[in-house]
mmCIF file with all atom_site columns, C-alpha atoms in Angstrom:
data_model
loop_
_atom_site.group_PDB
_atom_site.id
_atom_site.type_symbol
_atom_site.label_atom_id
_atom_site.label_alt_id
_atom_site.label_comp_id
_atom_site.label_asym_id
_atom_site.label_entity_id
_atom_site.label_seq_id
_atom_site.pdbx_PDB_ins_code
_atom_site.Cartn_x
_atom_site.Cartn_y
_atom_site.Cartn_z
_atom_site.occupancy
_atom_site.B_iso_or_equiv
_atom_site.pdbx_formal_charge
_atom_site.auth_seq_id
_atom_site.auth_comp_id
_atom_site.auth_asym_id
_atom_site.auth_atom_id
_atom_site.pdbx_PDB_model_num
ATOM 1   C CA . UNK V 1 1   ? -17.386 9.935  29.516 1.00 0.00 ? 187 UNK V CA 1
ATOM 2   C CA . UNK V 1 2   ? -17.017 12.012 26.357 1.00 0.00 ? 188 UNK V CA 1
ATOM 3   C CA . UNK V 1 3   ? -13.388 11.770 26.117 1.00 0.00 ? 189 UNK V CA 1
ATOM 4   C CA . UNK V 1 4   ? -10.460 9.536  26.741 1.00 0.00 ? 190 UNK V CA 1
ATOM 5   C CA . UNK V 1 5   ? -9.544  9.404  30.362 1.00 0.00 ? 191 UNK V CA 1
ATOM 6   C CA . UNK V 1 6   ? -6.362  8.253  32.138 1.00 0.00 ? 192 UNK V CA 1
ATOM 7   C CA . UNK V 1 7   ? -5.510  7.544  35.776 1.00 0.00 ? 193 UNK V CA 1
ATOM 8   C CA . UNK V 1 8   ? -3.716  8.533  37.845 1.00 0.00 ? 194 UNK V CA 1
ATOM 9   C CA . UNK V 1 9   ? -2.885  12.039 36.680 1.00 0.00 ? 195 UNK V CA 1
ATOM 10  C CA . UNK V 1 10  ? 0.205   12.172 38.519 1.00 0.00 ? 196 UNK V CA 1
ATOM 11  C CA . UNK V 1 11  ? 2.423   9.248  39.894 1.00 0.00 ? 197 UNK V CA 1
ATOM 12  C CA . UNK V 1 12  ? 5.608   9.552  41.953 1.00 0.00 ? 198 UNK V CA 1
ATOM 13  C CA . UNK V 1 13  ? 7.422   6.333  42.545 1.00 0.00 ? 199 UNK V CA 1
ATOM 14  C CA . UNK V 1 14  ? 10.715  5.209  43.754 1.00 0.00 ? 200 UNK V CA 1
ATOM 15  C CA . UNK V 1 15  ? 13.315  3.500  41.555 1.00 0.00 ? 201 UNK V CA 1
ATOM 16  C CA . UNK V 1 16  ? 12.607  -0.291 41.269 1.00 0.00 ? 202 UNK V CA 1
ATOM 17  C CA . UNK V 1 17  ? 8.852   -0.229 41.937 1.00 0.00 ? 203 UNK V CA 1
ATOM 18  C CA . UNK V 1 18  ? 6.243   -1.331 39.542 1.00 0.00 ? 204 UNK V CA 1
ATOM 19  C CA . UNK V 1 19  ? 3.655   1.079  38.234 1.00 0.00 ? 205 UNK V CA 1
ATOM 20  C CA . UNK V 1 20  ? 0.362   0.539  36.464 1.00 0.00 ? 206 UNK V CA 1
ATOM 21  C CA . UNK V 1 21  ? -1.188  3.321  34.445 1.00 0.00 ? 207 UNK V CA 1
ATOM 22  C CA . UNK V 1 22  ? -4.813  3.161  33.126 1.00 0.00 ? 208 UNK V CA 1
ATOM 23  C CA . UNK V 1 23  ? -6.665  4.343  30.043 1.00 0.00 ? 209 UNK V CA 1
ATOM 24  C CA . UNK V 1 24  ? -10.422 4.462  29.396 1.00 0.00 ? 210 UNK V CA 1
ATOM 25  C CA . UNK V 1 25  ? -10.830 5.049  25.685 1.00 0.00 ? 211 UNK V CA 1
ATOM 26  C CA . UNK V 1 26  ? -13.912 6.666  24.199 1.00 0.00 ? 212 UNK V CA 1
ATOM 27  C CA . UNK V 1 27  ? -16.752 4.139  24.000 1.00 0.00 ? 213 UNK V CA 1
ATOM 28  C CA . UNK V 1 28  ? -16.865 2.317  20.563 1.00 0.00 ? 214 UNK V CA 1
ATOM 29  C CA . UNK V 1 29  ? -13.386 3.310  19.569 1.00 0.00 ? 215 UNK V CA 1
ATOM 30  C CA . UNK V 1 30  ? -11.750 -0.009 18.379 1.00 0.00 ? 216 UNK V CA 1
ATOM 31  C CA . UNK V 1 31  ? -8.131  1.337  18.254 1.00 0.00 ? 217 UNK V CA 1
ATOM 32  C CA . UNK V 1 32  ? -6.001  2.312  21.325 1.00 0.00 ? 218 UNK V CA 1
ATOM 33  C CA . UNK V 1 33  ? -2.526  3.778  21.427 1.00 0.00 ? 219 UNK V CA 1
ATOM 34  C CA . UNK V 1 34  ? -0.012  4.475  24.044 1.00 0.00 ? 220 UNK V CA 1
ATOM 35  C CA . UNK V 1 35  ? 2.694   7.138  23.731 1.00 0.00 ? 221 UNK V CA 1
ATOM 36  C CA . UNK V 1 36  ? 5.375   8.471  25.975 1.00 0.00 ? 222 UNK V CA 1
ATOM 37  C CA . UNK V 1 37  ? 6.391   12.220 25.879 1.00 0.00 ? 223 UNK V CA 1
ATOM 38  C CA . UNK V 1 38  ? 9.445   13.447 27.790 1.00 0.00 ? 224 UNK V CA 1
ATOM 39  C CA . UNK V 1 39  ? 9.795   16.922 28.817 1.00 0.00 ? 225 UNK V CA 1
ATOM 40  C CA . UNK V 1 40  ? 9.829   19.284 25.797 1.00 0.00 ? 226 UNK V CA 1
ATOM 41  C CA . UNK V 1 41  ? 10.016  16.271 23.408 1.00 0.00 ? 227 UNK V CA 1
ATOM 42  C CA . UNK V 1 42  ? 7.900   14.752 20.822 1.00 0.00 ? 228 UNK V CA 1
ATOM 43  C CA . UNK V 1 43  ? 5.627   11.743 21.029 1.00 0.00 ? 229 UNK V CA 1
ATOM 44  C CA . UNK V 1 44  ? 7.140   8.315  21.228 1.00 0.00 ? 230 UNK V CA 1
ATOM 45  C CA . UNK V 1 45  ? 4.811   5.315  20.036 1.00 0.00 ? 231 UNK V CA 1
ATOM 46  C CA . UNK V 1 46  ? 4.802   2.671  22.526 1.00 0.00 ? 232 UNK V CA 1
ATOM 47  C CA . UNK V 1 47  ? 2.003   -0.068 21.724 1.00 0.00 ? 233 UNK V CA 1
ATOM 48  C CA . UNK V 1 48  ? -1.167  -0.147 19.677 1.00 0.00 ? 234 UNK V CA 1
ATOM 49  C CA . UNK V 1 49  ? -4.260  -2.314 19.978 1.00 0.00 ? 235 UNK V CA 1
ATOM 50  C CA . UNK V 1 50  ? -6.879  -2.855 17.257 1.00 0.00 ? 236 UNK V CA 1
ATOM 51  C CA . UNK V 1 51  ? -9.842  -4.917 18.059 1.00 0.00 ? 237 UNK V CA 1
ATOM 52  C CA . UNK V 1 52  ? -9.072  -8.425 18.928 1.00 0.00 ? 238 UNK V CA 1
ATOM 53  C CA . UNK V 1 53  ? -5.851  -8.509 16.989 1.00 0.00 ? 239 UNK V CA 1
ATOM 54  C CA . UNK V 1 54  ? -2.541  -9.039 18.514 1.00 0.00 ? 240 UNK V CA 1
ATOM 55  C CA . UNK V 1 55  ? -1.150  -5.683 19.716 1.00 0.00 ? 241 UNK V CA 1
ATOM 56  C CA . UNK V 1 56  ? 1.696   -4.010 17.832 1.00 0.00 ? 242 UNK V CA 1
ATOM 57  C CA . UNK V 1 57  ? 4.336   -3.928 20.597 1.00 0.00 ? 243 UNK V CA 1
ATOM 58  C CA . UNK V 1 58  ? 7.178   -2.589 18.206 1.00 0.00 ? 244 UNK V CA 1
ATOM 59  C CA . UNK V 1 59  ? 7.535   0.583  20.229 1.00 0.00 ? 245 UNK V CA 1
ATOM 60  C CA . UNK V 1 60  ? 8.160   -0.716 23.721 1.00 0.00 ? 246 UNK V CA 1
ATOM 61  C CA . UNK V 1 61  ? 11.589  0.364  24.890 1.00 0.00 ? 247 UNK V CA 1
ATOM 62  C CA . UNK V 1 62  ? 12.310  -2.688 27.011 1.00 0.00 ? 248 UNK V CA 1
ATOM 63  C CA . UNK V 1 63  ? 10.802  -5.879 28.322 1.00 0.00 ? 249 UNK V CA 1
ATOM 64  C CA . UNK V 1 64  ? 9.967   -4.044 31.568 1.00 0.00 ? 250 UNK V CA 1
ATOM 65  C CA . UNK V 1 65  ? 7.164   -2.549 29.590 1.00 0.00 ? 251 UNK V CA 1
ATOM 66  C CA . UNK V 1 66  ? 3.941   -4.261 28.987 1.00 0.00 ? 252 UNK V CA 1
ATOM 67  C CA . UNK V 1 67  ? 0.305   -3.462 28.209 1.00 0.00 ? 253 UNK V CA 1
ATOM 68  C CA . UNK V 1 68  ? -3.080  -5.184 28.268 1.00 0.00 ? 254 UNK V CA 1
ATOM 69  C CA . UNK V 1 69  ? -6.486  -4.363 26.885 1.00 0.00 ? 255 UNK V CA 1
ATOM 70  C CA . UNK V 1 70  ? -9.381  -6.108 28.461 1.00 0.00 ? 256 UNK V CA 1
ATOM 71  C CA . UNK V 1 71  ? -12.513 -6.574 26.774 1.00 0.00 ? 257 UNK V CA 1
ATOM 72  C CA . UNK V 1 72  ? -11.648 -4.376 23.972 1.00 0.00 ? 258 UNK V CA 1
ATOM 73  C CA . UNK V 1 73  ? -11.951 -1.375 26.134 1.00 0.00 ? 259 UNK V CA 1
ATOM 74  C CA . UNK V 1 74  ? -9.829  -0.349 29.111 1.00 0.00 ? 260 UNK V CA 1
ATOM 75  C CA . UNK V 1 75  ? -6.087  -0.631 28.830 1.00 0.00 ? 261 UNK V CA 1
ATOM 76  C CA . UNK V 1 76  ? -3.249  -0.789 31.471 1.00 0.00 ? 262 UNK V CA 1
ATOM 77  C CA . UNK V 1 77  ? 0.265   0.022  30.699 1.00 0.00 ? 263 UNK V CA 1
ATOM 78  C CA . UNK V 1 78  ? 2.747   -1.702 33.262 1.00 0.00 ? 264 UNK V CA 1
ATOM 79  C CA . UNK V 1 79  ? 6.195   -0.699 33.880 1.00 0.00 ? 265 UNK V CA 1
ATOM 80  C CA . UNK V 1 80  ? 8.297   -3.032 36.096 1.00 0.00 ? 266 UNK V CA 1
ATOM 81  C CA . UNK V 1 81  ? 11.268  -2.058 37.959 1.00 0.00 ? 267 UNK V CA 1
ATOM 82  C CA . UNK V 1 82  ? 10.975  1.499  36.977 1.00 0.00 ? 268 UNK V CA 1
ATOM 83  C CA . UNK V 1 83  ? 14.139  3.580  36.167 1.00 0.00 ? 269 UNK V CA 1
ATOM 84  C CA . UNK V 1 84  ? 14.622  7.338  36.356 1.00 0.00 ? 270 UNK V CA 1
ATOM 85  C CA . UNK V 1 85  ? 14.576  7.486  32.551 1.00 0.00 ? 271 UNK V CA 1
ATOM 86  C CA . UNK V 1 86  ? 11.112  6.249  32.536 1.00 0.00 ? 272 UNK V CA 1
ATOM 87  C CA . UNK V 1 87  ? 9.904   9.591  33.895 1.00 0.00 ? 273 UNK V CA 1
ATOM 88  C CA . UNK V 1 88  ? 7.755   11.182 31.333 1.00 0.00 ? 274 UNK V CA 1
ATOM 89  C CA . UNK V 1 89  ? 4.136   11.868 30.595 1.00 0.00 ? 275 UNK V CA 1
ATOM 90  C CA . UNK V 1 90  ? 2.342   8.747  29.239 1.00 0.00 ? 276 UNK V CA 1
ATOM 91  C CA . UNK V 1 91  ? -0.463  9.601  26.822 1.00 0.00 ? 277 UNK V CA 1
ATOM 92  C CA . UNK V 1 92  ? -3.146  7.467  25.742 1.00 0.00 ? 278 UNK V CA 1
ATOM 93  C CA . UNK V 1 93  ? -5.355  7.957  22.689 1.00 0.00 ? 279 UNK V CA 1
ATOM 94  C CA . UNK V 1 94  ? -8.158  6.130  20.854 1.00 0.00 ? 280 UNK V CA 1
ATOM 95  C CA . UNK V 1 95  ? -9.671  6.237  17.336 1.00 0.00 ? 281 UNK V CA 1
ATOM 96  C CA . UNK V 1 96  ? -12.853 4.854  15.873 1.00 0.00 ? 282 UNK V CA 1
ATOM 97  C CA . UNK V 1 97  ? -10.790 3.234  13.077 1.00 0.00 ? 283 UNK V CA 1
ATOM 98  C CA . UNK V 1 98  ? -7.394  2.411  11.844 1.00 0.00 ? 284 UNK V CA 1
ATOM 99  C CA . UNK V 1 99  ? -5.736  5.655  10.812 1.00 0.00 ? 285 UNK V CA 1
ATOM 100 C CA . UNK V 1 100 ? -8.658  7.632  12.113 1.00 0.00 ? 286 UNK V CA 1
ATOM 101 C CA . UNK V 1 101 ? -8.449  10.698 14.103 1.00 0.00 ? 287 UNK V CA 1
ATOM 102 C CA . UNK V 1 102 ? -6.800  9.996  17.542 1.00 0.00 ? 288 UNK V CA 1
ATOM 103 C CA . UNK V 1 103 ? -8.200  11.530 20.572 1.00 0.00 ? 289 UNK V CA 1
ATOM 104 C CA . UNK V 1 104 ? -5.732  11.878 23.354 1.00 0.00 ? 290 UNK V CA 1
ATOM 105 C CA . UNK V 1 105 ? -6.344  11.561 27.084 1.00 0.00 ? 291 UNK V CA 1
ATOM 106 C CA . UNK V 1 106 ? -4.783  14.081 29.436 1.00 0.00 ? 292 UNK V CA 1
ATOM 107 C CA . UNK V 1 107 ? -1.721  11.986 30.306 1.00 0.00 ? 293 UNK V CA 1
ATOM 108 C CA . UNK V 1 108 ? -0.274  10.408 33.345 1.00 0.00 ? 294 UNK V CA 1
ATOM 109 C CA . UNK V 1 109 ? 2.873   12.301 34.470 1.00 0.00 ? 295 UNK V CA 1
ATOM 110 C CA . UNK V 1 110 ? 5.110   9.604  35.936 1.00 0.00 ? 296 UNK V CA 1
ATOM 111 C CA . UNK V 1 111 ? 8.154   10.624 38.143 1.00 0.00 ? 297 UNK V CA 1
ATOM 112 C CA . UNK V 1 112 ? 10.718  7.992  39.181 1.00 0.00 ? 298 UNK V CA 1
ATOM 113 C CA . UNK V 1 113 ? 12.890  9.198  42.050 1.00 0.00 ? 299 UNK V CA 1
ATOM 114 C CA . UNK P 2 1   ? 14.219  2.830  10.895 1.00 0.00 ? 262 UNK P CA 1
ATOM 115 C CA . UNK P 2 2   ? 11.450  4.992  9.730  1.00 0.00 ? 263 UNK P CA 1
ATOM 116 C CA . UNK P 2 3   ? 11.783  8.466  10.468 1.00 0.00 ? 264 UNK P CA 1
ATOM 117 C CA . UNK P 2 4   ? 9.954   11.830 10.261 1.00 0.00 ? 265 UNK P CA 1
ATOM 118 C CA . UNK P 2 5   ? 11.900  15.103 10.216 1.00 0.00 ? 266 UNK P CA 1
ATOM 119 C CA . UNK P 2 6   ? 10.157  18.374 11.170 1.00 0.00 ? 267 UNK P CA 1
ATOM 120 C CA . UNK P 2 7   ? 11.485  21.855 10.517 1.00 0.00 ? 268 UNK P CA 1
ATOM 121 C CA . UNK P 2 8   ? 11.762  24.390 12.006 1.00 0.00 ? 269 UNK P CA 1
ATOM 122 C CA . UNK P 2 9   ? 11.989  23.466 15.544 1.00 0.00 ? 270 UNK P CA 1
ATOM 123 C CA . UNK P 2 10  ? 10.962  27.069 16.582 1.00 0.00 ? 271 UNK P CA 1
ATOM 124 C CA . UNK P 2 11  ? 9.091   29.589 14.667 1.00 0.00 ? 272 UNK P CA 1
ATOM 125 C CA . UNK P 2 12  ? 8.329   33.123 15.696 1.00 0.00 ? 273 UNK P CA 1
ATOM 126 C CA . UNK P 2 13  ? 5.846   35.380 13.466 1.00 0.00 ? 274 UNK P CA 1
ATOM 127 C CA . UNK P 2 14  ? 3.886   38.539 14.008 1.00 0.00 ? 275 UNK P CA 1
ATOM 128 C CA . UNK P 2 15  ? 0.230   38.380 14.433 1.00 0.00 ? 276 UNK P CA 1
ATOM 129 C CA . UNK P 2 16  ? -1.408  38.226 10.834 1.00 0.00 ? 277 UNK P CA 1
ATOM 130 C CA . UNK P 2 17  ? 1.617   36.797 9.147  1.00 0.00 ? 278 UNK P CA 1
ATOM 131 C CA . UNK P 2 18  ? 1.631   33.183 7.733  1.00 0.00 ? 279 UNK P CA 1
ATOM 132 C CA . UNK P 2 19  ? 3.453   30.328 9.258  1.00 0.00 ? 280 UNK P CA 1
ATOM 133 C CA . UNK P 2 20  ? 4.706   27.221 7.469  1.00 0.00 ? 281 UNK P CA 1
ATOM 134 C CA . UNK P 2 21  ? 6.116   23.939 9.092  1.00 0.00 ? 282 UNK P CA 1
ATOM 135 C CA . UNK P 2 22  ? 7.664   21.405 6.931  1.00 0.00 ? 283 UNK P CA 1
ATOM 136 C CA . UNK P 2 23  ? 8.041   17.624 7.445  1.00 0.00 ? 284 UNK P CA 1
ATOM 137 C CA . UNK P 2 24  ? 9.647   14.877 5.470  1.00 0.00 ? 285 UNK P CA 1
ATOM 138 C CA . UNK P 2 25  ? 9.078   11.093 5.895  1.00 0.00 ? 286 UNK P CA 1
ATOM 139 C CA . UNK P 2 26  ? 11.116  8.040  4.926  1.00 0.00 ? 287 UNK P CA 1
ATOM 140 C CA . UNK P 2 27  ? 8.537   5.376  4.403  1.00 0.00 ? 288 UNK P CA 1
ATOM 141 C CA . UNK P 2 28  ? 7.295   5.492  0.829  1.00 0.00 ? 289 UNK P CA 1
ATOM 142 C CA . UNK P 2 29  ? 4.406   3.322  1.965  1.00 0.00 ? 290 UNK P CA 1
ATOM 143 C CA . UNK P 2 30  ? 3.126   5.932  4.440  1.00 0.00 ? 291 UNK P CA 1
ATOM 144 C CA . UNK P 2 31  ? -0.436  6.962  3.514  1.00 0.00 ? 292 UNK P CA 1
ATOM 145 C CA . UNK P 2 32  ? -1.808  8.975  6.349  1.00 0.00 ? 293 UNK P CA 1
ATOM 146 C CA . UNK P 2 33  ? -0.396  12.474 7.747  1.00 0.00 ? 294 UNK P CA 1
ATOM 147 C CA . UNK P 2 34  ? -2.125  14.103 10.708 1.00 0.00 ? 295 UNK P CA 1
ATOM 148 C CA . UNK P 2 35  ? -0.968  17.280 12.358 1.00 0.00 ? 296 UNK P CA 1
ATOM 149 C CA . UNK P 2 36  ? -1.525  17.838 16.101 1.00 0.00 ? 297 UNK P CA 1
ATOM 150 C CA . UNK P 2 37  ? -1.500  20.922 18.154 1.00 0.00 ? 298 UNK P CA 1
ATOM 151 C CA . UNK P 2 38  ? -0.335  20.907 21.707 1.00 0.00 ? 299 UNK P CA 1
ATOM 152 C CA . UNK P 2 39  ? -0.769  23.824 23.942 1.00 0.00 ? 300 UNK P CA 1
ATOM 153 C CA . UNK P 2 40  ? 1.374   24.187 27.093 1.00 0.00 ? 301 UNK P CA 1
ATOM 154 C CA . UNK P 2 41  ? 0.497   21.508 29.472 1.00 0.00 ? 302 UNK P CA 1
ATOM 155 C CA . UNK P 2 42  ? -2.481  20.092 27.491 1.00 0.00 ? 303 UNK P CA 1
ATOM 156 C CA . UNK P 2 43  ? -3.025  17.068 25.543 1.00 0.00 ? 304 UNK P CA 1
ATOM 157 C CA . UNK P 2 44  ? -2.315  17.021 21.599 1.00 0.00 ? 305 UNK P CA 1
ATOM 158 C CA . UNK P 2 45  ? -5.344  17.845 19.443 1.00 0.00 ? 306 UNK P CA 1
ATOM 159 C CA . UNK P 2 46  ? -5.707  16.940 15.912 1.00 0.00 ? 307 UNK P CA 1
ATOM 160 C CA . UNK P 2 47  ? -6.083  20.012 13.781 1.00 0.00 ? 308 UNK P CA 1
ATOM 161 C CA . UNK P 2 48  ? -5.914  18.503 10.262 1.00 0.00 ? 309 UNK P CA 1
ATOM 162 C CA . UNK P 2 49  ? -4.944  15.479 8.492  1.00 0.00 ? 310 UNK P CA 1
ATOM 163 C CA . UNK P 2 50  ? -4.536  14.363 4.866  1.00 0.00 ? 311 UNK P CA 1
ATOM 164 C CA . UNK P 2 51  ? -4.422  10.922 3.140  1.00 0.00 ? 312 UNK P CA 1
ATOM 165 C CA . UNK P 2 52  ? -2.064  10.043 0.248  1.00 0.00 ? 313 UNK P CA 1
ATOM 166 C CA . UNK P 2 53  ? -4.655  10.245 -2.452 1.00 0.00 ? 314 UNK P CA 1
ATOM 167 C CA . UNK P 2 54  ? -5.077  13.946 -1.921 1.00 0.00 ? 315 UNK P CA 1
ATOM 168 C CA . UNK P 2 55  ? -2.577  16.719 -2.579 1.00 0.00 ? 316 UNK P CA 1
ATOM 169 C CA . UNK P 2 56  ? -3.982  19.398 -0.484 1.00 0.00 ? 317 UNK P CA 1
ATOM 170 C CA . UNK P 2 57  ? -6.599  19.957 2.124  1.00 0.00 ? 318 UNK P CA 1
ATOM 171 C CA . UNK P 2 58  ? -7.862  23.251 3.689  1.00 0.00 ? 319 UNK P CA 1
ATOM 172 C CA . UNK P 2 59  ? -9.947  24.029 6.808  1.00 0.00 ? 320 UNK P CA 1
ATOM 173 C CA . UNK P 2 60  ? -10.354 27.807 7.424  1.00 0.00 ? 321 UNK P CA 1
ATOM 174 C CA . UNK P 2 61  ? -6.999  29.256 8.160  1.00 0.00 ? 322 UNK P CA 1
ATOM 175 C CA . UNK P 2 62  ? -5.267  26.021 8.108  1.00 0.00 ? 323 UNK P CA 1
ATOM 176 C CA . UNK P 2 63  ? -4.063  24.037 5.073  1.00 0.00 ? 324 UNK P CA 1
ATOM 177 C CA . UNK P 2 64  ? -1.859  20.915 4.424  1.00 0.00 ? 325 UNK P CA 1
ATOM 178 C CA . UNK P 2 65  ? -0.003  20.075 1.384  1.00 0.00 ? 326 UNK P CA 1
ATOM 179 C CA . UNK P 2 66  ? 1.449   16.733 0.423  1.00 0.00 ? 327 UNK P CA 1
ATOM 180 C CA . UNK P 2 67  ? 4.054   15.773 -2.111 1.00 0.00 ? 328 UNK P CA 1
ATOM 181 C CA . UNK P 2 68  ? 4.325   12.051 -2.219 1.00 0.00 ? 329 UNK P CA 1
ATOM 182 C CA . UNK P 2 69  ? 7.028   12.103 -4.922 1.00 0.00 ? 330 UNK P CA 1
ATOM 183 C CA . UNK P 2 70  ? 9.328   14.150 -2.662 1.00 0.00 ? 331 UNK P CA 1
ATOM 184 C CA . UNK P 2 71  ? 7.936   12.449 0.527  1.00 0.00 ? 332 UNK P CA 1
ATOM 185 C CA . UNK P 2 72  ? 7.185   15.747 2.179  1.00 0.00 ? 333 UNK P CA 1
ATOM 186 C CA . UNK P 2 73  ? 4.148   17.406 3.528  1.00 0.00 ? 334 UNK P CA 1
ATOM 187 C CA . UNK P 2 74  ? 3.724   20.960 5.055  1.00 0.00 ? 335 UNK P CA 1
ATOM 188 C CA . UNK P 2 75  ? 1.380   22.833 7.389  1.00 0.00 ? 336 UNK P CA 1
ATOM 189 C CA . UNK P 2 76  ? 0.362   26.288 6.391  1.00 0.00 ? 337 UNK P CA 1
ATOM 190 C CA . UNK P 2 77  ? -1.315  28.756 8.902  1.00 0.00 ? 338 UNK P CA 1
ATOM 191 C CA . UNK P 2 78  ? -2.517  32.043 7.548  1.00 0.00 ? 339 UNK P CA 1
ATOM 192 C CA . UNK P 2 79  ? -3.457  35.154 9.361  1.00 0.00 ? 340 UNK P CA 1
ATOM 193 C CA . UNK P 2 80  ? -1.903  33.931 12.701 1.00 0.00 ? 341 UNK P CA 1
ATOM 194 C CA . UNK P 2 81  ? -3.375  34.737 15.874 1.00 0.00 ? 342 UNK P CA 1
ATOM 195 C CA . UNK P 2 82  ? -1.852  34.643 19.370 1.00 0.00 ? 343 UNK P CA 1
ATOM 196 C CA . UNK P 2 83  ? -4.003  31.601 20.310 1.00 0.00 ? 344 UNK P CA 1
ATOM 197 C CA . UNK P 2 84  ? -2.124  29.827 17.553 1.00 0.00 ? 345 UNK P CA 1
ATOM 198 C CA . UNK P 2 85  ? 0.880   29.793 19.726 1.00 0.00 ? 346 UNK P CA 1
ATOM 199 C CA . UNK P 2 86  ? 1.683   26.194 20.686 1.00 0.00 ? 347 UNK P CA 1
ATOM 200 C CA . UNK P 2 87  ? 3.729   23.169 19.753 1.00 0.00 ? 348 UNK P CA 1
ATOM 201 C CA . UNK P 2 88  ? 2.762   21.522 16.349 1.00 0.00 ? 349 UNK P CA 1
ATOM 202 C CA . UNK P 2 89  ? 3.564   17.859 15.675 1.00 0.00 ? 350 UNK P CA 1
ATOM 203 C CA . UNK P 2 90  ? 3.411   16.237 12.249 1.00 0.00 ? 351 UNK P CA 1
ATOM 204 C CA . UNK P 2 91  ? 3.106   12.490 11.849 1.00 0.00 ? 352 UNK P CA 1
ATOM 205 C CA . UNK P 2 92  ? 3.241   9.707  9.309  1.00 0.00 ? 353 UNK P CA 1
ATOM 206 C CA . UNK P 2 93  ? 1.787   6.249  9.201  1.00 0.00 ? 354 UNK P CA 1
ATOM 207 C CA . UNK P 2 94  ? 4.229   3.433  9.099  1.00 0.00 ? 355 UNK P CA 1
ATOM 208 C CA . UNK P 2 95  ? 4.051   0.460  6.568  1.00 0.00 ? 356 UNK P CA 1
ATOM 209 C CA . UNK P 2 96  ? 3.559   -2.860 8.313  1.00 0.00 ? 357 UNK P CA 1
ATOM 210 C CA . UNK P 2 97  ? 1.843   -1.408 11.343 1.00 0.00 ? 358 UNK P CA 1
ATOM 211 C CA . UNK P 2 98  ? -1.979  -1.361 11.443 1.00 0.00 ? 359 UNK P CA 1
ATOM 212 C CA . UNK P 2 99  ? -1.963  1.915  13.385 1.00 0.00 ? 360 UNK P CA 1
ATOM 213 C CA . UNK P 2 100 ? 1.393   3.188  14.218 1.00 0.00 ? 361 UNK P CA 1
ATOM 214 C CA . UNK P 2 101 ? 2.317   6.806  13.603 1.00 0.00 ? 362 UNK P CA 1
ATOM 215 C CA . UNK P 2 102 ? 5.669   8.154  13.650 1.00 0.00 ? 363 UNK P CA 1
ATOM 216 C CA . UNK P 2 103 ? 5.840   11.744 15.024 1.00 0.00 ? 364 UNK P CA 1
ATOM 217 C CA . UNK P 2 104 ? 8.109   14.501 14.268 1.00 0.00 ? 365 UNK P CA 1
ATOM 218 C CA . UNK P 2 105 ? 9.884   16.342 17.034 1.00 0.00 ? 366 UNK P CA 1
ATOM 219 C CA . UNK P 2 106 ? 7.521   19.273 17.114 1.00 0.00 ? 367 UNK P CA 1
ATOM 220 C CA . UNK P 2 107 ? 7.759   23.077 16.181 1.00 0.00 ? 368 UNK P CA 1
ATOM 221 C CA . UNK P 2 108 ? 7.196   25.566 18.769 1.00 0.00 ? 369 UNK P CA 1
ATOM 222 C CA . UNK P 2 109 ? 5.247   28.310 17.147 1.00 0.00 ? 370 UNK P CA 1
ATOM 223 C CA . UNK P 2 110 ? 5.062   31.850 18.798 1.00 0.00 ? 371 UNK P CA 1
ATOM 224 C CA . UNK P 2 111 ? 2.698   34.482 17.419 1.00 0.00 ? 372 UNK P CA 1
ATOM 225 C CA . UNK P 2 112 ? 3.545   38.011 18.701 1.00 0.00 ? 373 UNK P CA 1
ATOM 226 C CA . UNK P 2 113 ? 0.738   40.605 18.970 1.00 0.00 ? 374 UNK P CA 1
#
């Protein structure tokens, strides 16, 4: 596709369940980022992948959060044992190079009941 | 930790007037400063960015200025139009991270016709 895509667009889950969010970056973009945006709030950095380098996980809020990027392309963000405070829109972005223009996906709205 | 402060949180202007949003950052090693526009319910879109070797950059009605000594940068929108109404986020790169951006909390701009 022409842009960053994310799935699902909406996810409702029960507290304590695990969820997986998927991001397909723009083809050829080496950098991939995950952010979290709570209602009416700014963008909170979660994790960053650049090529084959070890990811920068400095923004992950707890060890319940993890992310993988397979083959330098698709990424999944996994949240284990979800809590109500995990409810937010999770945005993925990709860029051609480090500190290049980031293109955002449409986001996944996660609601934890 | 590193921080980006953004002011004002809300801004209301009349159509045709100018709007200025200001951000300050704490990491003196920051060298990349993008601005994103997010319309209601949509993904953030890059509108302009500036690197630390440049003091000012302009793109039609939008300009960004950077003062590295004072560690602040500003977004200027001239001849505002109703379609400029959105939330605007500034961001600054973080030393020690290959791609991490720290975002300001956003400014909700309303342009009244």
